[in-house]
Structure formats: C-alpha cells, structure tokens
C-alpha cells in the first residue's frame, strides 16, 4: 500500500487549482493542490465519524493509501470534547491524520434530523479556525421527492449563501460549493452555472459536490443519478473537480468516473460492515451464507466466512470495514489505471452488468453518446471530442460498440474529412470513383489484401479500396488506424453507420482465404504502389491534421519515403528532401516534424492552432510545453491526441505539438500542460 504521500503545502498561487494529468475522454486523473499535499483524483474520501472511529485515520493513511478523508465539522462543533481540542490544536491533530482533511457542514444532518443550530458564516468560520483543507458551505439539501418550487428554493438559497461563505473562508480555506436541484435537469444546470460563477474575494469554489443524491443511491436509482451528473456537467466549470456527495459503492465508480466525477465520499465501508455486508465491484454481498469469499483480499486472507460470522460484533465490524475499504481503494486504482490505458469504457460496460439498475443507467449513457454528434447534446459531444481517436492496443467487445466515444470520434473524423484522392494512379482526375468493398479479410490489411487491391487497381484505376471491417467501412488508405484495425470480436453487428458509402458506386471484392500473392513488379505496379503510398499519407493529412485532401495531395508531389525493416513508411520527405512527417507504426497516427509544421503553416493548410500569449512565446520557441493559463485562444478543431500548431497573437508559428486538452479546457484551466510541444520554431528575424 502507498504510504508517505508528500504533505507539503502547495505554492500559495496554486492553492485550490486543479490540473488534468491523464485523461480518457472526459474522465481524468487530476491533481488538486492543497495545503496538505496534492490530492490525486479520482479518489474516495472515507467518512470518519469523529465519535466512532471504526478505522483510525492514521491506519487509513499508513495501511490503506488514503490520502484524504472527510469528517463533519458540525459534529465537531457540537461536541465540546471535540470542539475544544480542534480549536486548540487543529483538526489534523484531533484526527491524527497528516493528509488532506475535507469537512462537511451540517447540511446532511439537517436533512436527516430537521434543522441545525449553526449559522451560515459560523460553520465556515469554524472550519477555517480548525485548519480544514477543504470545507463545505451550509447548502440547502434538495430531496428528490420535493416539488420543483421547493427545489428551486434550495438552489436559490444555496446560491444566496455562496458569496458570504467564500468571504468567510478567507485566503486559506478552500470551499465546496454544492449543486442542488433534485431530479430537475434544468435546476441542476442552473445551480451548477450559478455556483460555478460565484467569485469570492480570494477565489471561487475549489470543488463542486453534487448534493441531494443519497436518497437516490439508497434506492438504487442509478438512472436518475446519471441524469443528474449529465445535467450538472453541462454547465459546471470544467476546471473544477466534481465530488459526488455520499457516493462510495465501488460498483458505481467506473460509470461515474467515465462521466467526469473526480471525488467520492462515503461511510459505506463502515456502515455496511456493521450489518455484515461486503462491498465488491460487482455489488453488495452478505456474509450470512457465504462459504468462500467473493473476492480475494489482504484483510480476509486466512479467515473463513464462518470464522468471521462467529466473531463478536465489534471484531467482525472492524475486519469487514477494513475489507470494504481495501476493495474500494483497489477499484479506484483499477479505474485510474483504465484511464491511463484508455480502457475505462470497457470497464464501464463490464461493470454495468452488476445490477439491472446500473445496466439501465449505462444504456442511457450509451444513447447520449451515440447521439453525441448532435449539436444540442453538449455532454455527449464533449465525451466524443475529448476521447483521443487514435490509441495503440486493441479493443475488445462483446456487444454493440456504438457508444465507445473514441470509436465514434474516429468514425466521425473519417465521415467528415475523408475524401477520395484527386487523381488515380495513371494521373487522370478521379472523376468516377467506384468504391471497391473488400470483405472477408483480416488485419493487418496491408498484408492480407494488398495484392488484390493492386490487381483491382490495375484493372480499374478509378476504384477506391474500402475495407468492410467490424466497425463499419474503413478506407484502405487508413488501414493501420488503431484501434479500428485491432478490434477483437467474435461476431459483430456494425451498429456504427458510416456516411462514407452514401450514394457511392460500389463493387464487392470478397477476399477469401490467406493473403493473396503480391503481383509481379512491373512498371504499372510500381506506379500503383507509389499512388497507394501517396494516397495513404494524404488521407492521414486530411483526416488527422484537418487538411483539404487535394491540398495534401499536391503538397506531397515528389515526396520520398524511408521504410522500416518490414517495408512500412517510417518517414516522409518533401520534394526538397526535408523530413516533414513520420507515420507512426504502432498506432497508425501521424507525427509532424518541425519542418512539416513550418511547411503546413506557410501553406495555411487549416491545421488546428493554439494561440499563445506573448510572455510564453520565447519558452515555446525553445521547445517548452504550452501551459494552461498562457493561452489566448484556439482555432479550428483542437482534439486531444491530434497534432496542433502553436502560434503567437500575430499568427507566427512558434511551436507544434500534441494537445492533452480540449479547446474548452484551454479556455478555462490555469494549471497543467495543455500541449506537449514536439518542437519549437526559432524566430528567424532574430537569427
Ligand atoms: N452529504 C450528502 N449529501 C449532501 C448534500 O447535499 N450537502 C451536503 N453539504 N452534504 C451532503
């Protein structure tokens, strides 16, 4: 277990800032800067009841890798025996916890017990005085069964209390600004935009928890939960972490994280343990009739369920709470790792089978994403555009894949940008292109069908080879696009429509059996091979860089190439011999060189651009990354993972690289890397 996180306070100017470190679509591994170290998200803040410590906070830190916890400031405030020591030596001392301490404000108590006696400023004052890292304002809990009017009141009253809460928090206490609104999407969106816009004297809210959802989770109403997250996400500031108040069942983590949730908190690990229930990523399991454990764990290793059942209540609760916390932490680690490997959606699909209610919620998200290209569906569209469309590795699926955001993104780019090459291999304009549909073949298609393609092209130069693959149609000139070329499925219902074939003339070529023989190398075949290569590079320029296909074709006139030992193009040189592009062999992507960036910028080829503020330009020219907060704006479609040019305000090229953020994020974030620069461009005026 991870031990000894760095608890040094962040730089004062970074306090409360959130940065994205890794991403898979809108899910993110983030870093929130606090006075007790950097909180890595997605993470769970275990709820610690200061009166009943089922697991000591110090043990959580030492043995369970818990970097931050949440406790209740109202409970501390109410009990003299807690309040006095907290005021005297701080909440970290009171709980004996060196990491990040978040506190709630008493709102939940008011939901459970009626009113609370504490005032709006009073509770923030108290959280500040006991040295909390992230406190919570006293929001008004909106229950799902309340009328729209009552919920509107909860939203408005919470907003009305926001400024004075931020003012009272002062310079050092970060604050949670909860989002209310019950089941009403428009109220959630309204609450998120208003709470997101409140600026205190020092800063706005550091985190936005989504509140009022505990009653939904208690009744397994996951579809409602998902609808609330989606509605909130439409208007919530992108640069702030989202916390799901009271959500902590591991079964829910992948789906919520895939929708952009960053923080969770829950007492479930202890509450479920008290009545003999185990939390697992597939659901809750009672120990009553267990013969063997449903999942291996360090905590229960060496104990049988029967032995645990026979334990005294306290001993059993203590043990099961540790199991629950261990499994919770393990599932979060799994989600973070899935973000790193770009496989979170596969995990979401897998977990969606844990319960009918979860499946229902998943199918709703799938529908939202598959309609994501429609402009009114903001969140679905964001999910797609934020998902890098090229990634190495394979995609496995056992059901329709029309909801995997990165595949939809890839498909959308092909539909929107791919056009036939302007000339055929004989040099005639491509006036009557006919799609040659190649089916029955397996990847790598450059090996399995190239011979057939060359033969067909020799017969009919005006044909365009198109592969009929498991995820729809793929032009042969994009045949190594990963993961489209690495789909593992037994049988497949395409599900993903492709605009590629709309109204096109087509002929079928069924390639059966092993790869066809490569035709002999006569003059025509050489011309066809050269045409295929120029076709491939120009297709990638248009689909991945956003260039017009005809312009790309022309630009590549006279290109030469360097090949790998297996004969694939590794480097592309322009007619003057400058190395301009490097097709990537591992994922089918295209890397731009600095000479290529200069040439395409000079051509005004329509590549996406990030405009830097003046102060950062010398650093970018020296090859440093583009950092959030130093960006003036963007032009054209900036997509994470696809090359961009970096220009100054006057439009002069200063660098090129690969963005890790979306254009919207570049507008809002103030910390972290926005573009990984691959090369700076020296200022020729100064040479
Ligand atoms: N804990 C669970 N739900 C809520 C909520 O809506 N507001 C606050 N402050 N705490 C909560």
XYZ file of C-alpha atoms and ligand atoms in Angstrom:
698
model
C 0.000 0.000 0.000
C 1.145 3.505 -0.780
C 2.488 5.283 2.237
C 4.014 8.650 2.855
C 2.391 10.976 0.339
C 4.065 14.334 0.277
C 2.057 16.576 2.597
C 3.989 19.768 1.890
C 1.773 22.764 1.304
C 1.387 23.787 -2.310
C 2.692 27.121 -3.581
C 0.254 29.842 -2.442
C -0.635 30.711 -6.030
C -1.566 27.068 -6.721
C -3.928 26.667 -3.769
C -7.203 25.176 -4.973
C -6.054 24.708 -8.547
C -6.901 21.519 -10.335
C -4.933 20.091 -13.231
C -5.508 17.139 -15.506
C -2.623 14.738 -15.518
C -4.029 11.924 -17.679
C -7.357 11.540 -19.416
C -9.626 9.132 -21.197
C -12.356 11.281 -22.715
C -13.896 13.431 -20.002
C -12.655 11.120 -17.257
C -9.452 12.343 -15.783
C -6.624 11.650 -13.409
C -6.285 15.013 -11.750
C -4.309 16.821 -9.112
C -5.889 19.201 -6.672
C -3.398 21.439 -4.893
C -3.974 21.876 -1.152
C -2.108 22.907 1.965
C -1.578 19.238 2.856
C -0.263 17.975 -0.428
C -1.629 17.261 -3.856
C -4.779 15.192 -3.875
C -4.707 12.713 -6.732
C -8.124 12.057 -8.240
C -10.313 10.068 -8.836
C -10.306 9.195 -5.160
C -12.583 8.394 -2.269
C -12.640 10.397 0.935
C -13.643 7.858 3.588
C -16.108 9.368 6.048
C -14.670 9.483 9.545
C -17.161 9.953 12.338
C -15.035 11.719 14.953
C -17.028 9.996 17.693
C -16.812 6.448 16.303
C -13.566 5.731 14.510
C -14.140 2.290 13.039
C -10.728 2.555 11.386
C -8.279 5.056 12.819
C -7.407 7.793 10.304
C -3.719 7.119 10.896
C -4.206 3.488 9.906
C -6.068 4.611 6.777
C -3.067 6.738 5.874
C -0.422 4.169 6.756
C -2.045 0.976 5.511
C -4.761 1.838 3.012
C -3.181 4.580 0.917
C -5.869 7.075 1.971
C -4.595 10.497 1.047
C -7.633 12.466 2.163
C -10.696 11.909 4.328
C -13.932 13.697 5.114
C -15.363 14.368 8.526
C -18.181 16.523 9.800
C -17.395 19.959 11.150
C -20.888 20.289 12.586
C -20.388 17.164 14.718
C -17.052 18.524 15.936
C -18.567 21.938 16.625
C -21.463 20.452 18.593
C -19.406 18.332 20.950
C -17.264 20.240 23.454
C -14.888 17.333 23.830
C -14.108 17.581 20.113
C -14.510 21.317 19.570
C -12.041 22.438 22.227
C -9.094 20.295 21.100
C -9.887 21.023 17.445
C -9.743 24.761 18.112
C -6.640 24.399 20.261
C -4.501 22.218 18.008
C -6.335 21.809 14.722
C -8.367 19.106 13.047
C -5.306 17.231 11.744
C -4.135 16.739 15.309
C -7.610 15.850 16.518
C -7.912 13.051 13.994
C -4.221 12.209 13.887
C -4.204 12.412 10.104
C -1.403 14.064 8.114
C -3.166 14.207 4.734
C -5.949 16.314 3.265
C -8.956 16.844 5.531
C -12.286 17.763 3.991
C -15.254 18.639 6.181
C -18.984 18.767 5.640
C -21.111 21.472 7.187
C -24.190 20.024 8.850
C -26.443 20.138 5.782
C -26.831 16.379 5.776
C -27.751 16.452 9.486
C -30.436 18.990 8.679
C -31.774 16.592 6.024
C -31.786 13.662 8.466
C -32.814 15.392 11.730
C -34.541 18.607 10.624
C -32.826 21.903 11.341
C -29.279 22.533 12.566
C -28.427 25.257 15.052
C -25.396 26.607 13.302
C -25.260 29.738 11.137
C -24.055 30.006 7.528
C -20.939 32.061 8.306
C -20.470 30.472 11.719
C -19.824 26.994 10.334
C -17.375 28.269 7.712
C -15.633 30.328 10.388
C -15.269 27.208 12.465
C -13.901 25.112 9.592
C -11.347 27.823 8.873
C -10.362 28.080 12.557
C -9.722 24.363 12.975
C -7.441 24.288 9.905
C -9.572 22.281 7.491
C -8.185 21.968 3.925
C -11.494 21.879 2.051
C -14.608 22.903 3.953
C -18.230 22.952 2.858
C -20.671 25.827 2.964
C -24.048 25.273 4.558
C -26.079 24.410 1.478
C -29.780 23.540 1.408
C -30.390 19.857 0.773
C -32.793 19.267 -2.117
C -34.634 15.961 -1.818
C -35.742 14.062 -4.923
C -39.337 13.952 -3.695
C -39.635 17.734 -3.301
C -41.655 19.935 -5.619
C -39.951 21.953 -8.297
C -40.675 25.094 -6.289
C -39.057 23.707 -3.154
C -36.051 22.562 -5.138
C -35.755 25.947 -6.836
C -35.685 27.410 -3.337
C -32.891 25.009 -2.286
C -30.875 26.083 -5.329
C -31.511 29.802 -4.843
C -30.893 29.811 -1.112
C -27.634 27.889 -1.582
C -26.538 30.415 -4.214
C -27.564 33.280 -1.904
C -25.272 31.917 0.814
C -22.339 31.325 -1.505
C -20.590 34.705 -1.520
C -20.618 35.244 2.246
C -19.346 31.678 2.701
C -16.420 32.306 0.338
C -15.741 35.622 2.034
C -15.687 33.988 5.466
C -13.430 31.187 4.245
C -10.670 33.738 3.738
C -7.458 33.075 1.913
C -6.544 29.592 3.060
C -9.703 27.557 3.437
C -10.870 26.002 0.167
C -14.609 25.523 -0.110
C -17.025 23.028 -1.606
C -19.878 24.688 -3.488
C -22.635 22.037 -3.620
C -25.004 21.699 -6.562
C -28.659 21.039 -5.739
C -31.792 20.758 -7.874
C -33.226 17.292 -7.179
C -34.314 15.400 -10.270
C -34.834 18.503 -12.397
C -32.149 18.730 -15.049
C -32.719 22.433 -15.676
C -32.351 23.178 -11.954
C -29.149 21.154 -11.763
C -27.735 23.006 -14.780
C -28.851 26.338 -13.320
C -27.364 25.521 -9.917
C -24.056 24.441 -11.490
C -23.732 27.559 -13.608
C -24.631 29.925 -10.752
C -22.454 28.221 -8.133
C -19.644 27.985 -10.668
C -19.821 31.708 -11.351
C -19.642 32.940 -7.734
C -16.284 34.593 -7.073
C -15.211 35.312 -3.502
C -12.614 37.894 -2.512
C -9.855 35.296 -2.950
C -11.273 32.669 -5.298
C -14.428 30.813 -6.285
C -15.331 27.356 -5.016
C -12.494 24.856 -5.279
C -14.718 21.803 -5.696
C -18.341 21.283 -6.685
C -20.047 18.399 -4.937
C -23.298 17.150 -6.410
C -25.648 17.068 -3.416
C -29.024 15.587 -2.625
C -28.252 12.214 -4.225
C -28.021 9.960 -1.147
C -31.755 9.096 -1.217
C -31.349 8.007 -4.850
C -28.408 5.756 -4.148
C -30.196 4.183 -1.189
C -32.933 3.119 -3.621
C -30.528 2.115 -6.416
C -31.942 4.825 -8.691
C -28.805 4.954 -10.809
C -30.547 6.189 -13.938
C -31.617 9.292 -12.026
C -28.087 9.649 -10.666
C -26.619 9.529 -14.166
C -29.138 12.055 -15.493
C -28.210 14.412 -12.656
C -24.484 14.084 -13.359
C -25.060 14.721 -17.064
C -27.223 17.788 -16.418
C -24.759 19.208 -13.913
C -21.833 18.588 -16.220
C -23.318 20.762 -18.912
C -22.638 23.961 -17.010
C -20.199 23.159 -14.228
C -16.808 24.864 -14.676
C -14.619 22.267 -16.387
C -11.562 23.224 -14.360
C -13.107 22.289 -11.027
C -13.247 18.798 -9.595
C -16.659 17.206 -9.193
C -17.473 15.375 -5.991
C -20.425 13.004 -5.603
C -21.666 13.574 -2.062
C -22.302 10.289 -0.288
C -21.457 8.068 -3.259
C -18.999 5.328 -2.380
C -20.118 1.958 -3.663
C -17.256 0.560 -5.798
C -19.805 -0.759 -8.290
C -20.599 2.855 -9.255
C -17.068 4.165 -9.662
C -16.279 3.319 -13.314
C -19.538 4.783 -14.632
C -19.368 7.949 -12.524
C -15.686 8.463 -13.345
C -16.425 7.992 -17.038
C -18.891 10.874 -16.690
C -16.172 13.049 -15.184
C -16.614 12.561 -11.416
C -13.368 13.142 -9.515
C -14.142 12.704 -5.832
C -16.329 10.371 -3.837
C -17.061 10.104 -0.151
C -18.885 7.525 1.788
C -19.342 5.880 5.121
C -20.481 2.710 3.349
C -17.253 0.876 4.209
C -18.163 1.140 7.917
C -21.973 1.141 7.747
C -22.144 -1.943 5.520
C -19.580 -3.706 7.721
C -21.802 -3.154 10.750
C -24.521 -5.301 9.261
C -22.299 -7.922 7.709
C -22.229 -6.685 4.121
C -19.260 -6.753 1.791
C -18.713 -4.113 -0.871
C -17.471 -5.578 -4.139
C -17.139 -4.076 -7.621
C -19.995 -6.358 -8.694
C -22.376 -5.411 -5.920
C -23.019 -5.998 -2.231
C -22.634 -9.465 -0.718
C -23.970 -10.550 2.701
C -21.690 -12.787 4.699
C -24.649 -14.763 6.150
C -24.434 -17.755 3.880
C -21.003 -17.410 2.366
C -18.805 -20.468 2.233
C -15.969 -18.723 0.396
C -15.110 -15.065 -0.128
C -16.331 -13.471 -3.385
C -13.045 -11.673 -3.914
C -9.513 -12.172 -2.618
C -8.221 -9.624 -0.140
C -5.313 -8.964 2.130
C -7.708 -8.256 5.002
C -9.642 -11.520 4.945
C -6.790 -13.742 3.908
C -6.518 -16.579 6.422
C -10.115 -16.180 7.696
C -13.098 -18.187 6.526
C -16.560 -16.594 6.320
C -17.704 -18.955 9.044
C -14.955 -17.811 11.394
C -15.848 -14.180 10.742
C -19.546 -14.843 11.377
C -18.668 -16.299 14.770
C -16.656 -13.238 15.813
C -18.064 -10.708 18.276
C -19.884 -7.795 16.618
C -17.102 -5.274 17.100
C -14.305 -7.522 15.905
C -16.360 -8.524 12.859
C -17.280 -4.950 12.020
C -13.659 -3.869 12.299
C -12.491 -6.609 9.996
C -15.223 -6.144 7.388
C -14.760 -2.365 7.380
C -11.115 -2.922 6.515
C -12.082 -5.336 3.767
C -14.574 -2.804 2.397
C -12.004 -0.019 2.411
C -9.380 -2.234 0.791
C -11.719 -3.236 -2.051
C -12.904 0.336 -2.513
C -9.330 1.547 -2.866
C -8.482 -1.303 -5.236
C -11.411 -0.490 -7.536
C -10.411 3.167 -7.671
C -6.866 2.136 -8.559
C -8.311 -0.030 -11.312
C -10.307 2.904 -12.679
C -7.254 5.168 -12.649
C -5.237 2.526 -14.444
C -8.035 2.141 -17.007
C -7.845 5.894 -17.640
C -4.107 5.554 -18.245
C -4.580 2.701 -20.696
C -7.657 4.197 -22.392
C -9.845 1.274 -21.374
C -12.296 2.897 -18.971
C -15.310 2.381 -21.236
C -14.611 -1.320 -21.466
C -14.645 -1.408 -17.655
C -17.869 0.602 -17.530
C -19.506 -1.877 -19.905
C -18.288 -4.783 -17.834
C -19.482 -3.327 -14.530
C -22.831 -2.313 -15.995
C -23.876 -5.942 -15.734
C -23.635 -5.812 -11.934
C -27.274 -4.841 -11.470
C -30.327 -4.160 -13.632
C -30.472 -0.570 -12.384
C -26.847 0.008 -13.297
C -27.412 -1.506 -16.709
C -30.384 0.771 -17.272
C -28.224 3.774 -16.370
C -25.468 2.571 -18.687
C -27.841 2.173 -21.623
C -28.971 5.744 -21.095
C -25.373 6.992 -21.263
C -24.783 4.853 -24.346
C -27.708 6.585 -26.011
C -26.453 10.022 -25.014
C -23.054 9.258 -26.520
C -24.376 7.731 -29.689
C -26.345 10.945 -30.212
C -23.274 12.948 -29.232
C -22.669 14.293 -32.683
C -25.952 16.185 -32.481
C -25.117 19.731 -31.517
C -27.719 20.093 -28.747
C -26.231 17.204 -26.820
C -23.331 19.043 -25.193
C -22.082 16.368 -22.832
C -22.235 13.546 -25.369
C -20.394 15.735 -27.856
C -17.749 16.610 -25.279
C -17.266 12.964 -24.400
C -16.575 12.150 -28.036
C -14.335 15.105 -28.856
C -12.267 14.644 -25.686
C -11.573 10.978 -26.493
C -8.351 10.573 -28.456
C -9.400 8.741 -31.639
C -6.038 7.054 -32.152
C -4.620 4.778 -29.489
C -2.357 1.791 -29.563
C -3.636 -1.557 -28.364
C -6.739 -3.477 -29.191
C -10.412 -3.022 -28.430
C -12.361 -5.987 -27.165
C -16.075 -6.092 -27.252
C -18.912 -8.450 -26.916
C -21.742 -6.077 -27.746
C -22.517 -3.146 -29.999
C -19.765 -0.589 -29.792
C -21.608 2.473 -30.990
C -21.243 4.067 -27.564
C -17.445 3.877 -27.276
C -16.585 7.577 -27.530
C -13.158 7.151 -29.117
C -14.516 4.877 -31.843
C -17.324 7.319 -32.576
C -14.736 10.077 -32.739
C -12.643 8.079 -35.206
C -15.696 7.276 -37.296
C -16.806 10.929 -37.263
C -13.403 12.131 -38.475
C -13.477 9.693 -41.360
C -17.035 10.614 -42.307
C -16.388 14.348 -42.101
C -12.921 14.602 -43.559
C -12.055 11.678 -45.758
C -12.413 12.244 -49.493
C -11.134 10.174 -52.445
C -7.707 11.180 -53.766
C -7.964 13.742 -56.589
C -6.115 11.617 -59.177
C -5.892 7.938 -59.959
C -2.593 6.124 -60.396
C -2.487 6.833 -64.135
C -2.655 10.573 -63.362
C -6.253 11.027 -64.546
C -8.624 13.079 -62.373
C -10.732 10.834 -60.157
C -13.963 11.647 -61.963
C -15.950 8.473 -61.434
C -14.556 6.794 -58.373
C -16.034 3.427 -57.598
C -15.759 2.015 -54.081
C -14.182 -1.402 -54.077
C -15.596 -3.031 -50.951
C -13.185 -5.596 -49.580
C -14.722 -8.061 -47.182
C -13.768 -11.388 -45.691
C -10.236 -10.303 -44.854
C -8.378 -9.874 -41.596
C -5.955 -7.227 -40.387
C -3.219 -6.280 -40.991
C -4.926 -5.484 -44.276
C -1.735 -4.185 -45.857
C -0.639 -7.834 -45.855
C -3.916 -9.629 -46.387
C -5.423 -7.638 -49.274
C -2.714 -5.522 -50.862
C -2.153 -7.931 -53.697
C -5.875 -7.992 -54.515
C -6.044 -4.216 -54.272
C -3.158 -3.770 -56.705
C -4.707 -6.233 -59.137
C -8.070 -4.447 -58.949
C -6.446 -1.059 -59.428
C -4.571 -2.315 -62.441
C -7.881 -3.368 -63.955
C -9.753 -0.235 -62.938
C -7.644 2.782 -61.887
C -10.741 4.691 -60.775
C -11.537 2.332 -57.915
C -11.098 3.225 -54.256
C -10.369 0.288 -51.984
C -12.533 0.268 -48.859
C -12.301 -2.369 -46.155
C -15.518 -3.737 -44.723
C -14.486 -4.263 -41.129
C -16.095 -4.952 -37.812
C -16.762 -1.296 -37.060
C -18.080 -0.240 -40.450
C -16.177 0.841 -43.557
C -12.539 1.893 -43.485
C -10.726 3.377 -46.487
C -7.735 1.179 -47.309
C -5.526 4.266 -47.106
C -6.265 4.378 -43.339
C -5.881 0.616 -42.853
C -3.476 0.783 -39.886
C -5.643 3.134 -37.777
C -5.509 1.742 -34.278
C -7.756 0.671 -32.635
C -10.009 0.313 -35.709
C -7.609 -2.289 -37.050
C -7.382 -4.082 -33.693
C -10.949 -4.916 -32.861
C -11.418 -8.238 -31.145
C -14.914 -9.568 -31.521
C -16.340 -12.950 -32.432
C -19.351 -11.796 -34.352
C -20.376 -8.249 -34.757
C -23.336 -6.150 -35.613
C -21.745 -2.984 -37.020
C -24.127 -0.594 -35.323
C -21.962 2.334 -36.391
C -23.327 3.801 -39.543
C -20.869 5.246 -41.945
C -21.528 8.166 -44.231
C -18.654 7.033 -46.394
C -20.774 4.940 -48.668
C -23.719 7.307 -49.047
C -24.586 7.472 -52.724
C -21.292 5.886 -53.778
C -20.963 3.404 -56.610
C -19.666 0.161 -55.216
C -18.309 -3.171 -56.310
C -17.659 -6.063 -53.954
C -14.432 -7.933 -53.613
C -14.609 -10.871 -51.285
C -11.140 -11.871 -50.191
C -11.236 -15.471 -49.078
C -8.523 -17.489 -47.500
C -4.989 -16.416 -46.706
C -3.273 -13.402 -48.157
C -3.165 -13.170 -51.922
C 0.095 -13.216 -53.815
C 1.780 -9.888 -54.374
C 1.676 -9.182 -58.112
C 4.918 -9.116 -60.009
C 6.731 -5.823 -60.058
C 6.240 -4.264 -63.446
C 6.102 -0.550 -64.217
C 2.374 -0.233 -63.625
C 2.567 -1.992 -60.315
C 5.312 0.374 -59.201
C 3.113 3.312 -60.168
C 0.207 1.784 -58.244
C 2.376 1.241 -55.168
C 3.582 4.838 -55.259
C -0.015 6.022 -55.677
C -1.134 3.895 -52.722
C 1.585 5.416 -50.549
C 0.753 8.973 -51.509
C -2.875 8.090 -51.008
C -2.142 6.830 -47.514
C -0.147 9.856 -46.406
C -2.534 12.371 -47.938
C -5.539 10.594 -46.360
C -3.883 10.855 -42.966
C -3.053 14.512 -43.542
C -6.675 15.243 -44.298
C -8.309 13.099 -41.613
C -5.816 13.610 -38.773
C -4.478 17.095 -39.476
C -7.653 18.596 -40.931
C -6.093 19.441 -44.330
C -8.037 19.521 -47.529
C -7.322 16.235 -49.345
C -6.470 17.912 -52.629
C -4.085 20.317 -50.951
C -2.418 17.430 -49.113
C -2.068 15.515 -52.396
C -0.450 18.458 -54.060
C 1.852 19.129 -51.110
C 3.110 15.545 -51.305
C 4.044 15.829 -55.005
C 7.567 14.484 -55.323
C 7.621 13.056 -51.789
C 10.139 10.380 -50.900
C 9.968 7.953 -48.037
C 12.094 5.925 -45.707
C 10.834 2.484 -44.718
C 11.033 0.209 -41.697
C 12.566 -3.249 -41.980
C 9.067 -4.580 -42.697
C 8.596 -2.163 -45.574
C 6.237 0.309 -43.872
C 6.709 4.037 -44.291
C 8.533 5.496 -41.310
C 9.450 8.938 -42.563
C 8.187 11.193 -45.325
C 10.364 13.789 -47.066
C 9.016 16.598 -49.223
C 10.215 17.350 -52.750
C 13.115 19.382 -51.296
C 14.237 16.473 -49.142
C 13.041 17.910 -45.797
C 11.710 15.375 -43.311
C 8.118 16.551 -42.824
C 6.085 13.679 -41.393
C 6.515 10.403 -39.529
C 3.665 7.913 -39.808
C 3.550 6.038 -36.501
C 3.843 2.308 -36.891
C 2.394 1.392 -33.507
C -0.964 3.153 -33.816
C -1.343 4.389 -37.383
C -1.135 8.045 -36.309
C 0.867 10.798 -37.924
C 3.599 12.822 -36.219
C 4.545 16.184 -37.594
C 8.172 17.273 -37.654
C 9.184 20.888 -37.149
C 9.925 21.223 -40.893
C 6.484 19.778 -41.608
C 4.847 22.223 -39.201
C 6.654 25.156 -40.842
C 5.624 23.991 -44.307
C 1.975 23.435 -43.399
C 1.778 26.723 -41.538
C 3.183 28.509 -44.596
C 0.594 26.748 -46.759
C -2.200 27.885 -44.411
C -3.327 24.266 -44.545
C -6.124 24.553 -41.964
C -4.418 22.734 -39.107
C -5.765 23.376 -35.606
C -3.919 26.169 -33.828
C -3.339 27.152 -30.236
C -2.615 30.855 -29.806
C -0.117 31.610 -27.052
C 0.074 34.785 -25.007
C 3.214 36.840 -25.683
C 5.020 36.082 -22.416
C 5.184 32.363 -23.136
C 6.415 32.623 -26.739
C 10.203 32.539 -26.024
C 9.713 29.378 -23.930
C 7.661 27.698 -26.643
C 10.215 28.566 -29.290
C 12.761 26.864 -27.040
C 10.624 23.707 -27.065
C 8.829 24.012 -23.710
C 5.252 22.780 -23.332
C 2.189 25.006 -23.615
C 0.866 25.537 -20.103
C -2.723 26.365 -19.167
C -3.161 29.977 -18.233
C -0.844 31.146 -21.020
C -3.279 30.551 -23.866
C -5.027 33.297 -25.746
C -7.378 31.068 -27.740
C -7.649 28.288 -30.306
C -8.549 27.981 -33.990
C -10.031 25.068 -35.903
C -10.845 21.781 -34.226
C -8.325 21.110 -31.442
C -8.654 17.481 -30.328
C -6.558 15.719 -27.665
C -4.033 13.456 -29.358
C -4.089 15.089 -32.820
C -1.282 17.500 -33.867
C -1.623 21.270 -33.447
C 0.395 24.288 -34.470
C 1.213 26.816 -31.761
C 1.199 30.404 -32.949
C 1.609 33.833 -31.382
C -1.019 36.557 -31.470
C 0.126 37.729 -34.886
C -0.246 34.212 -36.262
C 3.512 33.472 -36.493
C 4.401 29.834 -35.872
C 6.295 29.321 -32.602
C 5.997 25.558 -31.985
C 3.995 22.453 -32.755
C 2.864 19.593 -30.587
C 0.104 17.339 -29.391
C -2.676 18.720 -27.182
C -3.662 16.942 -23.992
C -6.689 19.195 -23.503
C -9.760 20.225 -25.435
C -10.276 23.758 -26.732
C -12.852 24.395 -23.983
C -10.410 23.286 -21.313
C -7.724 25.541 -22.760
C -10.049 28.478 -22.136
C -10.667 27.593 -18.511
C -7.801 25.751 -16.859
C -4.989 27.655 -15.211
C -2.645 24.807 -14.297
C -1.072 21.860 -16.052
C 0.148 21.029 -19.543
C -2.173 21.903 -22.434
C 0.053 20.915 -25.383
C 3.077 18.647 -25.286
C 5.406 20.502 -27.592
C 7.357 18.339 -30.038
C 9.429 21.139 -31.449
C 9.936 24.867 -31.068
C 10.377 27.133 -34.083
C 13.184 29.635 -33.807
C 12.389 33.207 -34.630
C 14.061 33.714 -37.966
C 14.025 37.506 -37.527
C 16.367 37.052 -34.602
C 18.825 34.683 -36.261
N -23.881 14.850 2.198
C -24.670 14.105 1.414
N -25.444 14.898 0.638
C -25.124 16.168 0.947
C -25.566 17.435 0.461
O -26.424 17.543 -0.405
N -24.964 18.533 1.018
C -24.000 18.429 1.985
N -23.447 19.539 2.460
N -23.588 17.250 2.434
C -24.132 16.135 1.924
